[in-house]
Amino acid sequence: MPVRTPCPIAPSAAERVRLKKMAYGHKTEHRLRVRAQVVLRAARGCSNACIARETGLHLDTVRRWRGRFAQAGLPGLKDRQLCGRPASFTPLRAAEVKAPACRLPAESEVPLSRWSCPELARETARRGIAPFMSASTARRRLAQDALKPWQHRSWIFITSPGFRLKAAWVLPGKARAMRVNHT
């Protein structure tokens, strides 16, 4: 296999000063520091194999950063924008997902004393906000906003017309007095 000749590197004086600050600065991110060191060594005339040995990087990594600097200069050393699937939750949709967690389940006519993440996921699907959302996604959305509905305590809401009569048999104290009065 033929050996590729390395891209010639000739930084300007201003670029060289900036590269030295990046390569030896204490507050520079490690990845930018390594990239700047690769470019500075390449500017001194070192081969890619020599730079890879000195820095402990893979030869392909040295080639990549040397080539990017040769093409784009200093901006070429920054990370490229990652491609991928666009976010499915806009800020508006994320707020709509979190909205049921801010209300008591009884207000949504759900027979619960407090929300759980699976129930919130079902509620968002029922409302048509998100066609399908797992409980872990609901949990992640709430963790980002510091909402903790599972720590919120609410009392049982009376929806049955015969609740008082039924509760009289179970509840102590005043409930017994209610039971005696009703019989």
mmCIF file of C-alpha atoms in Angstrom:
data_model
loop_
_atom_site.group_PDB
_atom_site.id
_atom_site.type_symbol
_atom_site.label_atom_id
_atom_site.label_comp_id
_atom_site.label_asym_id
_atom_site.label_seq_id
_atom_site.Cartn_x
_atom_site.Cartn_y
_atom_site.Cartn_z
ATOM 1 C CA MET A 1 0.000 0.000 0.000
ATOM 2 C CA PRO A 2 1.455 3.394 -0.912
ATOM 3 C CA VAL A 3 2.355 5.793 1.869
ATOM 4 C CA ARG A 4 0.397 9.039 1.804
ATOM 5 C CA THR A 5 2.350 12.243 2.072
ATOM 6 C CA PRO A 6 1.204 14.331 5.035
ATOM 7 C CA CYS A 7 -0.606 17.620 4.471
ATOM 8 C CA PRO A 8 1.839 20.532 4.652
ATOM 9 C CA ILE A 9 1.180 22.713 7.695
ATOM 10 C CA ALA A 10 2.252 26.356 7.729
ATOM 11 C CA PRO A 11 0.395 28.312 10.423
ATOM 12 C CA SER A 12 0.635 32.093 10.436
ATOM 13 C CA ALA A 13 2.273 33.875 13.359
ATOM 14 C CA ALA A 14 -1.111 34.670 14.914
ATOM 15 C CA GLU A 15 -2.256 31.064 14.486
ATOM 16 C CA ARG A 16 0.977 29.801 16.012
ATOM 17 C CA VAL A 17 0.468 32.007 19.111
ATOM 18 C CA ARG A 18 -3.113 30.764 19.462
ATOM 19 C CA LEU A 19 -2.030 27.141 18.993
ATOM 20 C CA LYS A 20 0.625 27.502 21.709
ATOM 21 C CA LYS A 21 -1.971 28.936 24.115
ATOM 22 C CA MET A 22 -4.274 26.024 23.305
ATOM 23 C CA ALA A 23 -1.520 23.397 23.554
ATOM 24 C CA TYR A 24 -0.048 24.568 26.843
ATOM 25 C CA GLY A 25 -2.900 26.469 28.492
ATOM 26 C CA HIS A 26 -4.084 25.165 31.838
ATOM 27 C CA LYS A 27 -7.730 25.985 31.204
ATOM 28 C CA THR A 28 -7.895 24.467 27.712
ATOM 29 C CA GLU A 29 -9.991 21.349 27.263
ATOM 30 C CA HIS A 30 -7.877 18.215 26.926
ATOM 31 C CA ARG A 31 -9.148 17.331 23.459
ATOM 32 C CA LEU A 32 -8.328 20.823 22.110
ATOM 33 C CA ARG A 33 -4.926 20.700 23.798
ATOM 34 C CA VAL A 34 -4.056 17.415 22.078
ATOM 35 C CA ARG A 35 -5.253 18.707 18.695
ATOM 36 C CA ALA A 36 -3.134 21.855 19.026
ATOM 37 C CA GLN A 37 -0.079 19.787 19.989
ATOM 38 C CA VAL A 38 -0.556 17.627 16.891
ATOM 39 C CA VAL A 39 -0.668 20.719 14.663
ATOM 40 C CA LEU A 40 2.371 22.327 16.327
ATOM 41 C CA ARG A 41 4.418 19.149 15.890
ATOM 42 C CA ALA A 42 3.277 18.926 12.262
ATOM 43 C CA ALA A 43 4.331 22.545 11.715
ATOM 44 C CA ARG A 44 7.845 21.620 12.916
ATOM 45 C CA GLY A 45 8.011 19.015 10.149
ATOM 46 C CA CYS A 46 7.344 15.834 12.140
ATOM 47 C CA SER A 47 5.782 12.947 10.256
ATOM 48 C CA ASN A 48 2.391 11.570 11.206
ATOM 49 C CA ALA A 49 3.968 8.359 12.544
ATOM 50 C CA CYS A 50 6.389 10.372 14.703
ATOM 51 C CA ILE A 51 3.542 12.525 16.105
ATOM 52 C CA ALA A 52 1.458 9.419 16.796
ATOM 53 C CA ARG A 53 4.346 7.838 18.723
ATOM 54 C CA GLU A 54 5.068 11.008 20.729
ATOM 55 C CA THR A 55 1.455 11.749 21.645
ATOM 56 C CA GLY A 56 0.194 8.183 22.000
ATOM 57 C CA LEU A 57 -2.579 8.816 19.474
ATOM 58 C CA HIS A 58 -3.610 6.553 16.631
ATOM 59 C CA LEU A 59 -2.100 7.382 13.261
ATOM 60 C CA ASP A 60 -5.568 8.015 11.760
ATOM 61 C CA THR A 61 -6.320 10.535 14.520
ATOM 62 C CA VAL A 62 -3.125 12.448 13.750
ATOM 63 C CA ARG A 63 -4.008 12.439 10.047
ATOM 64 C CA ARG A 64 -7.513 13.709 10.776
ATOM 65 C CA TRP A 65 -6.435 16.743 12.847
ATOM 66 C CA ARG A 66 -3.549 17.590 10.574
ATOM 67 C CA GLY A 67 -5.837 17.446 7.540
ATOM 68 C CA ARG A 68 -8.601 19.488 9.160
ATOM 69 C CA PHE A 69 -6.140 22.221 10.140
ATOM 70 C CA ALA A 70 -4.703 22.231 6.609
ATOM 71 C CA GLN A 71 -8.211 22.663 5.168
ATOM 72 C CA ALA A 72 -9.882 25.061 7.615
ATOM 73 C CA GLY A 73 -7.213 26.470 9.922
ATOM 74 C CA LEU A 74 -8.062 26.959 13.612
ATOM 75 C CA PRO A 75 -11.828 26.508 13.166
ATOM 76 C CA GLY A 76 -11.070 23.042 11.765
ATOM 77 C CA LEU A 77 -9.889 21.910 15.202
ATOM 78 C CA LYS A 78 -13.348 22.365 16.730
ATOM 79 C CA ASP A 79 -15.791 19.478 16.913
ATOM 80 C CA ARG A 80 -18.094 19.198 13.960
ATOM 81 C CA GLN A 81 -21.824 19.402 14.341
ATOM 82 C CA LEU A 82 -23.097 15.890 14.945
ATOM 83 C CA CYS A 83 -25.687 14.700 12.539
ATOM 84 C CA GLY A 84 -28.536 12.547 13.616
ATOM 85 C CA ARG A 85 -32.188 12.443 14.254
ATOM 86 C CA PRO A 86 -33.652 15.824 15.198
ATOM 87 C CA ALA A 87 -35.149 16.177 18.639
ATOM 88 C CA SER A 88 -38.706 14.873 18.719
ATOM 89 C CA PHE A 89 -39.648 16.988 21.720
ATOM 90 C CA THR A 90 -39.799 20.707 21.112
ATOM 91 C CA PRO A 91 -39.744 22.892 24.237
ATOM 92 C CA LEU A 92 -43.499 23.347 23.871
ATOM 93 C CA ARG A 93 -44.136 19.601 23.712
ATOM 94 C CA ALA A 94 -41.828 19.020 26.686
ATOM 95 C CA ALA A 95 -43.861 21.538 28.694
ATOM 96 C CA GLU A 96 -47.079 19.784 27.635
ATOM 97 C CA VAL A 97 -45.627 16.469 28.831
ATOM 98 C CA LYS A 98 -44.709 17.964 32.210
ATOM 99 C CA ALA A 99 -48.038 19.752 32.693
ATOM 100 C CA PRO A 100 -50.027 16.760 34.021
ATOM 101 C CA ALA A 101 -47.349 16.160 36.663
ATOM 102 C CA CYS A 102 -48.017 19.612 38.083
ATOM 103 C CA ARG A 103 -51.661 18.788 38.766
ATOM 104 C CA LEU A 104 -53.215 16.213 41.030
ATOM 105 C CA PRO A 105 -54.392 13.040 39.287
ATOM 106 C CA ALA A 106 -57.967 13.638 40.469
ATOM 107 C CA GLU A 107 -58.108 16.829 38.389
ATOM 108 C CA SER A 108 -57.561 14.645 35.305
ATOM 109 C CA GLU A 109 -60.199 12.193 36.519
ATOM 110 C CA VAL A 110 -57.563 9.534 37.162
ATOM 111 C CA PRO A 111 -58.260 7.454 40.303
ATOM 112 C CA LEU A 112 -54.800 7.850 41.825
ATOM 113 C CA SER A 113 -53.563 9.609 44.924
ATOM 114 C CA ARG A 114 -50.293 10.567 43.199
ATOM 115 C CA TRP A 115 -48.688 10.301 39.770
ATOM 116 C CA SER A 116 -46.216 7.615 38.837
ATOM 117 C CA CYS A 117 -44.055 7.786 35.719
ATOM 118 C CA PRO A 118 -45.921 4.979 33.924
ATOM 119 C CA GLU A 119 -49.225 6.715 34.660
ATOM 120 C CA LEU A 120 -47.865 10.030 33.383
ATOM 121 C CA ALA A 121 -46.731 8.334 30.191
ATOM 122 C CA ARG A 122 -50.204 6.853 29.714
ATOM 123 C CA GLU A 123 -51.821 10.218 30.425
ATOM 124 C CA THR A 124 -49.731 12.001 27.783
ATOM 125 C CA ALA A 125 -50.688 9.301 25.276
ATOM 126 C CA ARG A 126 -54.363 9.608 26.256
ATOM 127 C CA ARG A 127 -54.248 13.387 25.748
ATOM 128 C CA GLY A 128 -52.540 12.948 22.381
ATOM 129 C CA ILE A 129 -49.435 14.910 23.358
ATOM 130 C CA ALA A 130 -47.052 12.085 22.543
ATOM 131 C CA PRO A 131 -48.415 9.002 20.743
ATOM 132 C CA PHE A 132 -46.106 6.733 22.696
ATOM 133 C CA MET A 133 -43.835 7.571 25.573
ATOM 134 C CA SER A 134 -42.169 5.116 27.909
ATOM 135 C CA ALA A 135 -42.068 5.520 31.661
ATOM 136 C CA SER A 136 -38.304 6.058 31.529
ATOM 137 C CA THR A 137 -38.776 8.952 29.076
ATOM 138 C CA ALA A 138 -41.353 10.509 31.397
ATOM 139 C CA ARG A 139 -38.930 10.084 34.297
ATOM 140 C CA ARG A 140 -36.101 11.699 32.303
ATOM 141 C CA ARG A 141 -38.288 14.655 31.304
ATOM 142 C CA LEU A 142 -39.296 15.257 34.906
ATOM 143 C CA ALA A 143 -35.745 14.860 36.214
ATOM 144 C CA GLN A 144 -34.571 17.574 33.814
ATOM 145 C CA ASP A 145 -37.097 20.004 35.254
ATOM 146 C CA ALA A 146 -36.679 18.955 38.901
ATOM 147 C CA LEU A 147 -40.362 18.027 39.170
ATOM 148 C CA LYS A 148 -40.882 15.153 41.542
ATOM 149 C CA PRO A 149 -44.562 14.259 41.543
ATOM 150 C CA TRP A 150 -43.856 10.917 43.224
ATOM 151 C CA GLN A 151 -42.769 12.900 46.304
ATOM 152 C CA HIS A 152 -46.004 14.892 46.362
ATOM 153 C CA ARG A 153 -48.587 13.518 48.775
ATOM 154 C CA SER A 154 -52.249 14.050 48.204
ATOM 155 C CA TRP A 155 -55.274 12.727 50.015
ATOM 156 C CA ILE A 156 -57.932 10.478 48.639
ATOM 157 C CA PHE A 157 -60.578 12.485 46.828
ATOM 158 C CA ILE A 158 -64.131 11.521 47.511
ATOM 159 C CA THR A 159 -65.870 10.695 44.241
ATOM 160 C CA SER A 160 -68.352 8.068 45.391
ATOM 161 C CA PRO A 161 -71.673 9.347 46.799
ATOM 162 C CA GLY A 162 -71.713 6.560 49.413
ATOM 163 C CA PHE A 163 -68.146 7.213 50.574
ATOM 164 C CA ARG A 164 -69.052 8.516 54.049
ATOM 165 C CA LEU A 165 -71.146 5.485 54.845
ATOM 166 C CA LYS A 166 -68.456 3.084 53.621
ATOM 167 C CA ALA A 167 -65.642 4.958 55.401
ATOM 168 C CA ALA A 168 -67.572 4.894 58.672
ATOM 169 C CA TRP A 169 -66.934 1.175 58.974
ATOM 170 C CA VAL A 170 -63.192 1.565 58.514
ATOM 171 C CA LEU A 171 -62.155 4.891 60.035
ATOM 172 C CA PRO A 172 -61.744 5.232 63.824
ATOM 173 C CA GLY A 173 -62.931 8.096 66.059
ATOM 174 C CA LYS A 174 -65.390 10.490 64.434
ATOM 175 C CA ALA A 175 -66.286 7.936 61.825
ATOM 176 C CA ARG A 176 -67.735 5.666 64.514
ATOM 177 C CA ALA A 177 -69.866 8.546 65.713
ATOM 178 C CA MET A 178 -71.041 9.041 62.137
ATOM 179 C CA ARG A 179 -71.874 5.330 61.906
ATOM 180 C CA VAL A 180 -73.951 5.472 65.114
ATOM 181 C CA ASN A 181 -75.842 8.548 63.911
ATOM 182 C CA HIS A 182 -76.661 6.966 60.524
ATOM 183 C CA THR A 183 -78.152 3.749 61.965
#
